[in-house]
Amino acid sequence: MVSIEHVAHKILSYIPYVLVLIDMRYEGVKCGKDGSVDNHMEMGKKLLAAGQLADALSHFHAAVDGDPKNYIAYYRRATVFLAMGKSKSALPDLSRVIELKPDFTSARLQRGNLLLKQGKLDEAESDFKKVTCVWDVTSREMRAECFIQMGEMGKAISDLKALSKLKNDNTQAFYKLSTIYYNLGDHEMSLNEVRECLKLDPDHKQCFSHYKQVKKLNKQIQSAEELIREQRFEEAVSKYEAVMKTEPNVPQFSALAKERICHALSQAQQGGRAVSACSEVLQSDPENVNVLKDRAEAYVQDEQYEEAIKDYETAAKHSENDHEIKEGLEKAQRLLKQSQRRDYYKILGVKRTAQKKEIIRAYRKLAQQWHPDNFQDPEEKKKAEKKFIDIAQAKEVLTNPEMRTKFDHGEDPMDPESQQGHHHPFHGGFHGFQGFNPFGSGPFNFKFSYN
């Protein structure tokens, strides 16, 4: 199947030739110093029109030799070279024309087109800029193509938008605009432009085929974002994975999907998976603030506080006034400090995302294991009493929503230093547990609540 780029280049290659044929009707040009040059020019023009290129070329050679300053002779000889497919030979003649007559628009357009094909983009742009008029369709088309080849898509879009208004029913301009936006990762603008193409021609094959692709991709992305808003994060991850399958060849869409998967997993408290997904994005986009924040939060969930602090600090360098970064950094720093002391989650062996039932189940198992009545040796009993207090305090903090929230933000509700003026039921050691034995056995005649 022939690509649009190939077709576009073919069309552009014929435009200069057509311009030359039109310019052959140029009147009022003084073509030479004597009649022999005029005769060669007239014969060459007739032979060119008849398609007898070799004979026409001979006459234009003679005209150039007879009058080396006749820019029309050089121009028409260049035309023959172009018709013969000898663009390298045509280029010096076009340059000579411009040297003799700098305001010869057609010669500049043709030279710009040849330079564009040769990949000399800066030189081509220079020619197109000198001849482009705001109302001239042909020159704008050439300049837009030049910008596309140079990768300056913003400038190409500007010219194509103008072309869509300068030329009636310009479906090709809308199609090019849609494909450019698509390759830039802007699915919404791409959809808008291809719809304009189909309004002009509902049966346009290229636009209709492209429309189906863009519409499908746009719907998947919108659905994924709606799932994130509804906090259906695993479904959102699946939807963005489908986006990458729908369009695997445009890096911008893959990058978007991976970034949003990173965010969804972070929000879903899937620390390990989120870190992996976010890290993949940051390999190619290390200054992405949103991904740095999401990975930092995932590191916090995974209790890797030092790594979280690094990500927040990196993000802060690129977004100094972001309150989320400031709050996240302070939280990670508190949690790091806390982790170096006592961690109630680790004491019970549960994750930070554990539900109340899971916490109570872990507590019961450990309380039974470390109950002091299970130990006879004085040293072992003393160790068990300390362990039992830690277990009971962990259960007390993690099953109390207010206390757990404080702990999750880096504050220890059981630390007398951070809770001055507050009395804690476990302060004073194991024998300060008035009414706190879960099993009612041995010398401790206490009751215990599992709620």
XYZ file of C-alpha atoms in Angstrom:
451
model
C 0.000 0.000 0.000
C 1.390 3.425 -1.008
C 1.960 5.710 1.967
C 0.590 9.249 2.123
C 4.135 10.562 2.486
C 5.117 8.926 -0.814
C 2.075 10.351 -2.607
C 2.694 13.795 -1.121
C 6.295 13.810 -2.327
C 5.166 12.750 -5.803
C 2.676 15.602 -5.973
C 5.246 18.098 -4.719
C 7.713 16.925 -7.359
C 5.294 17.894 -10.155
C 4.396 21.322 -8.769
C 7.629 23.069 -9.856
C 7.328 21.648 -13.364
C 3.787 22.978 -13.665
C 4.945 26.366 -12.383
C 7.642 26.435 -15.041
C 5.180 25.667 -17.832
C 3.016 28.504 -16.595
C 6.008 30.806 -16.468
C 6.770 29.983 -20.107
C 3.904 32.290 -20.877
C 5.847 35.038 -19.108
C 5.666 38.112 -21.292
C 7.868 41.163 -21.529
C 11.130 39.385 -20.741
C 14.185 40.530 -22.645
C 15.677 37.201 -23.581
C 18.884 37.936 -25.300
C 21.328 40.163 -27.060
C 20.533 39.003 -30.597
C 18.048 37.112 -32.693
C 19.924 33.800 -32.558
C 19.358 33.542 -28.785
C 15.670 34.373 -29.285
C 15.432 31.662 -31.946
C 17.041 29.053 -29.669
C 14.694 30.014 -26.835
C 11.614 29.765 -29.059
C 12.663 26.415 -30.547
C 13.562 25.035 -27.144
C 10.149 26.021 -25.767
C 8.303 24.305 -28.635
C 10.376 21.121 -28.367
C 9.841 21.007 -24.608
C 6.094 21.339 -25.046
C 6.263 18.482 -27.579
C 8.170 16.298 -25.123
C 11.372 16.239 -27.206
C 13.576 16.891 -24.197
C 17.033 16.150 -25.625
C 16.507 18.475 -28.599
C 15.049 21.178 -26.366
C 18.070 20.902 -24.070
C 20.453 21.501 -26.997
C 18.709 24.758 -27.862
C 18.738 25.986 -24.256
C 22.454 25.144 -24.032
C 23.000 27.336 -27.075
C 20.883 30.130 -25.580
C 22.906 30.078 -22.331
C 26.183 30.119 -24.279
C 24.932 32.993 -26.407
C 23.819 35.081 -23.418
C 25.323 33.983 -20.041
C 23.230 36.596 -18.201
C 19.879 35.505 -19.597
C 18.150 34.160 -16.461
C 15.178 32.817 -18.477
C 17.556 30.630 -20.500
C 18.961 29.121 -17.319
C 15.444 28.725 -15.934
C 14.141 26.852 -18.959
C 17.221 24.652 -19.164
C 16.615 23.762 -15.510
C 13.049 22.889 -16.487
C 14.307 20.387 -19.051
C 16.736 18.881 -16.550
C 13.854 18.434 -14.096
C 11.691 16.838 -16.781
C 14.550 14.426 -17.529
C 14.903 13.575 -13.836
C 18.317 15.268 -13.583
C 17.703 17.333 -10.477
C 21.413 17.645 -9.636
C 22.007 19.356 -12.991
C 18.962 21.593 -12.520
C 20.089 22.908 -9.127
C 23.084 25.007 -10.342
C 20.919 26.570 -13.071
C 18.223 27.522 -10.544
C 20.859 29.034 -8.287
C 22.197 31.032 -11.261
C 18.667 32.287 -12.006
C 18.289 33.487 -8.395
C 21.712 35.095 -8.542
C 20.707 37.031 -11.679
C 17.145 37.759 -10.520
C 16.689 37.333 -6.733
C 12.938 38.036 -6.877
C 12.188 35.191 -9.326
C 9.660 33.342 -7.153
C 9.242 30.212 -9.268
C 12.973 29.509 -9.307
C 13.161 29.819 -5.524
C 10.217 27.488 -5.070
C 11.769 24.886 -7.341
C 15.171 25.145 -5.688
C 13.539 24.884 -2.262
C 11.733 21.743 -3.373
C 14.964 20.155 -4.667
C 16.828 21.045 -1.471
C 14.004 19.548 0.557
C 14.278 16.269 -1.345
C 18.034 16.230 -0.794
C 17.533 16.626 2.938
C 19.052 20.112 3.058
C 16.245 21.310 5.259
C 17.681 24.576 6.526
C 18.483 25.782 2.994
C 15.056 24.700 1.749
C 13.337 26.543 4.602
C 15.284 29.677 3.715
C 14.010 29.594 0.114
C 10.415 28.925 1.137
C 10.413 31.735 3.679
C 11.538 34.240 1.046
C 8.732 33.402 -1.370
C 5.821 32.441 0.892
C 2.859 34.768 0.735
C 0.044 34.449 3.220
C -2.471 33.747 0.446
C -0.327 31.467 -1.746
C -1.495 27.851 -1.398
C 1.342 26.174 -3.285
C 4.165 27.813 -1.378
C 2.451 27.160 1.956
C 2.035 23.485 1.045
C 5.725 23.239 0.251
C 6.729 25.045 3.421
C 4.428 22.851 5.533
C 6.044 19.762 4.036
C 9.457 21.216 4.783
C 8.507 21.821 8.416
C 7.215 18.237 8.711
C 10.498 16.863 7.393
C 12.406 19.063 9.851
C 10.280 17.869 12.748
C 8.958 21.370 13.457
C 5.377 20.204 13.869
C 4.100 23.391 15.477
C 5.057 25.418 12.392
C 3.667 22.731 10.083
C 0.354 22.807 11.952
C 0.188 26.595 11.573
C 0.641 26.385 7.793
C -1.794 23.480 7.404
C -4.492 25.286 9.396
C -4.091 28.258 7.073
C -4.266 25.946 4.042
C -7.505 24.409 5.285
C -9.051 27.890 4.988
C -7.255 29.156 1.885
C -8.313 26.210 -0.258
C -11.912 24.987 -0.445
C -12.614 21.351 0.458
C -8.988 20.832 1.491
C -9.437 17.327 2.906
C -5.720 16.643 2.596
C -4.859 19.493 4.965
C -7.268 18.169 7.586
C -5.940 14.636 7.154
C -2.347 15.815 7.611
C -3.320 17.851 10.659
C -5.026 14.820 12.184
C -2.043 12.546 11.597
C 0.377 15.110 13.022
C -1.691 15.529 16.188
C -2.010 11.753 16.450
C 1.746 11.235 16.234
C 2.200 13.933 18.880
C -0.083 11.957 21.200
C -2.991 14.435 21.096
C -5.856 12.057 20.396
C -8.595 14.638 20.982
C -7.259 17.187 18.484
C -6.561 14.384 16.025
C -10.196 13.293 16.279
C -11.447 16.865 15.751
C -9.396 17.366 12.568
C -10.267 14.033 10.958
C -13.956 14.750 11.594
C -13.547 17.998 9.617
C -12.141 15.949 6.741
C -15.134 13.602 6.792
C -17.566 16.531 6.873
C -16.138 17.577 3.504
C -15.967 14.059 2.103
C -17.690 11.254 4.080
C -16.199 8.676 1.687
C -12.584 9.840 2.032
C -10.759 6.513 2.463
C -7.705 7.790 4.336
C -9.723 9.943 6.708
C -12.313 7.260 7.399
C -9.688 4.614 8.140
C -7.800 7.026 10.403
C -11.044 8.125 12.073
C -11.859 4.564 13.181
C -8.425 4.175 14.767
C -8.462 7.533 16.557
C -12.030 7.080 17.766
C -11.237 3.669 19.273
C -8.128 4.952 21.017
C -9.874 8.069 22.298
C -12.702 5.994 23.765
C -10.270 3.668 25.561
C -8.352 6.565 27.121
C -11.525 8.337 28.253
C -12.842 5.092 29.776
C -9.571 4.515 31.622
C -9.651 8.023 33.111
C -13.259 7.540 34.214
C -12.264 4.310 35.984
C -9.484 6.164 37.816
C -11.971 8.834 38.946
C -14.239 6.034 40.224
C -11.227 4.495 42.059
C -11.542 1.285 40.018
C -7.801 1.212 39.630
C -7.198 -2.378 38.503
C -9.753 -1.953 35.724
C -8.060 1.294 34.718
C -4.728 -0.525 34.476
C -6.288 -3.128 32.175
C -7.820 -0.417 30.016
C -4.504 1.395 29.590
C -2.826 -1.907 28.741
C -5.427 -2.179 25.959
C -4.431 1.316 24.770
C -0.855 0.128 24.226
C -2.124 -2.817 22.194
C -4.382 -0.597 20.087
C -1.494 1.757 19.222
C 1.921 0.162 19.766
C 3.761 2.314 17.211
C 3.307 5.842 18.598
C 5.644 6.305 21.593
C 3.580 9.163 23.039
C 0.570 6.911 23.639
C 2.677 4.177 25.219
C 4.283 6.773 27.492
C 0.871 8.144 28.487
C -0.471 4.663 29.233
C 2.535 3.698 31.350
C 2.392 6.972 33.291
C -1.279 6.483 34.118
C -0.731 2.816 35.029
C 1.936 3.984 37.456
C -0.566 6.435 38.979
C -3.385 3.896 39.197
C -1.202 1.288 40.917
C 0.072 3.880 43.368
C -3.482 4.905 44.202
C -4.447 1.233 44.560
C -1.764 0.794 47.255
C 0.108 -1.657 45.042
C 3.525 -0.395 46.112
C 5.789 -2.976 44.481
C 3.967 -3.005 41.136
C 3.705 0.780 41.140
C 7.439 1.222 41.737
C 8.201 -1.061 38.790
C 5.748 0.722 36.456
C 6.865 4.212 37.482
C 10.549 3.335 37.175
C 10.023 2.251 33.563
C 8.546 5.665 32.729
C 11.321 7.547 34.531
C 14.018 5.761 32.528
C 12.986 7.756 29.467
C 11.499 10.771 31.254
C 13.500 11.261 34.482
C 12.068 14.718 35.226
C 8.393 13.725 35.064
C 7.087 15.303 38.283
C 3.796 13.380 38.374
C 5.558 10.039 38.031
C 8.166 10.998 40.631
C 5.363 11.793 43.086
C 3.562 8.530 42.330
C 6.732 6.474 42.737
C 7.560 8.275 45.982
C 4.134 7.366 47.351
C 4.644 3.777 46.209
C 7.995 3.696 48.002
C 6.233 4.885 51.176
C 3.718 2.063 50.802
C 6.624 -0.326 50.405
C 8.332 1.210 53.461
C 11.330 2.351 51.411
C 11.365 5.799 52.978
C 14.839 6.882 51.924
C 13.986 6.187 48.264
C 10.717 8.089 48.679
C 12.588 11.089 50.085
C 14.953 11.076 47.078
C 12.033 11.109 44.625
C 10.224 13.905 46.451
C 13.410 15.980 46.558
C 13.990 15.431 42.809
C 10.388 16.392 42.061
C 10.717 19.524 44.194
C 13.587 20.746 42.010
C 11.257 20.839 39.010
C 8.100 22.006 40.803
C 9.029 24.176 43.766
C 5.516 25.308 44.741
C 3.805 21.916 44.667
C 2.114 21.432 48.051
C 1.701 17.675 47.472
C 5.464 17.311 47.136
C 6.094 19.291 50.317
C 3.556 17.296 52.327
C 4.750 13.987 50.899
C 8.376 14.788 51.676
C 7.572 15.743 55.274
C 5.559 12.558 55.718
C 8.328 10.358 54.297
C 10.877 12.030 56.571
C 8.686 11.427 59.652
C 8.105 7.820 58.685
C 11.826 7.263 58.161
C 12.512 8.624 61.626
C 9.706 6.519 63.045
C 10.942 3.363 61.318
C 14.237 3.785 63.090
C 12.356 3.495 66.375
C 9.242 1.375 66.804
C 7.058 0.169 63.931
C 3.721 -1.279 65.021
C 3.114 -2.831 61.624
C 6.368 -4.750 61.831
C 5.644 -5.788 65.412
C 2.447 -7.521 64.267
C 3.957 -8.588 60.933
C 1.280 -6.916 58.806
C 1.427 -4.486 55.892
C 0.460 -0.838 56.182
C -2.592 -1.571 54.063
C -3.827 -4.345 56.430
C -7.503 -4.319 57.410
C -8.693 -4.431 61.041
C -9.593 -8.129 60.935
C -6.132 -9.005 59.654
C -4.537 -6.921 62.421
C -6.601 -8.621 65.168
C -5.836 -12.060 63.752
C -2.090 -11.314 63.771
C -2.356 -9.893 67.283
C -4.097 -12.985 68.696
C -1.511 -15.300 67.252
C 1.414 -13.285 68.642
C -0.246 -12.603 72.015
C -0.709 -16.319 72.520
C 2.873 -16.996 71.493
C 4.414 -14.341 73.761
C 2.119 -14.465 76.772
C 4.385 -14.347 79.866
C 2.639 -17.421 81.411
C 4.267 -19.468 78.670
C 7.739 -18.820 80.068
C 9.282 -20.050 83.348
C 12.842 -18.806 83.107
C 12.995 -15.302 84.686
C 15.033 -13.826 81.846
C 12.797 -15.315 79.186
C 9.678 -14.174 81.075
C 11.061 -10.647 81.262
C 11.735 -10.669 77.527
C 8.243 -12.037 76.876
C 6.641 -9.327 78.998
C 8.332 -6.620 76.920
C 7.354 -8.338 73.696
C 3.780 -8.774 74.948
C 3.527 -5.055 75.757
C 4.740 -4.147 72.259
C 2.195 -6.500 70.712
C -0.649 -5.106 72.815
C 0.327 -1.504 72.061
C 0.564 -2.276 68.347
C -2.931 -3.734 68.422
C -4.249 -0.761 70.379
C -2.811 1.779 67.933
C -3.644 -0.012 64.681
C -7.253 -0.839 65.562
C -8.004 2.718 66.670
C -8.646 4.842 63.546
C -7.506 8.106 65.150
C -4.330 6.624 66.629
C -3.529 4.749 63.432
C -3.876 7.923 61.364
C -1.429 9.704 63.666
C 1.014 6.813 63.384
C 0.696 6.692 59.591
C 1.706 10.352 59.511
C 4.851 9.744 61.487
C 3.594 10.380 65.035
C 3.789 7.664 67.716
C 0.624 7.842 69.875
C 2.363 5.667 72.496
C 5.477 7.809 72.726
C 5.330 9.950 75.919
C 7.636 12.515 74.298
C 5.243 13.157 71.430
C 2.141 12.807 73.624
C 3.006 14.942 76.622
C 0.159 15.314 79.075
C -1.622 12.174 77.818
C -1.862 8.995 79.883
C -1.348 5.666 78.110
C -2.733 2.439 79.554
C 0.551 0.586 78.936
C 2.865 3.179 80.469
C 4.473 1.628 83.551
C 5.261 -1.816 82.166
C 3.477 -5.133 82.032
C 2.021 -4.807 85.546
C 0.369 -1.567 84.579
C -2.091 -3.505 82.347
C -4.992 -3.357 84.746
C -7.677 -5.548 83.181
C -5.630 -6.586 80.139
C -4.997 -10.362 79.945
C -6.389 -11.948 76.809
C -6.583 -15.478 78.194
C -7.577 -15.155 81.886
C -4.983 -17.706 83.003
C -2.145 -17.651 85.522
C -1.781 -14.853 88.021
C -3.272 -12.235 85.653
C -6.979 -12.041 86.280
C -7.746 -9.621 83.439
C -10.223 -9.423 80.598
C -9.249 -8.543 77.087
C -11.280 -7.040 74.294
C -10.649 -8.269 70.758
C -12.780 -5.611 69.116
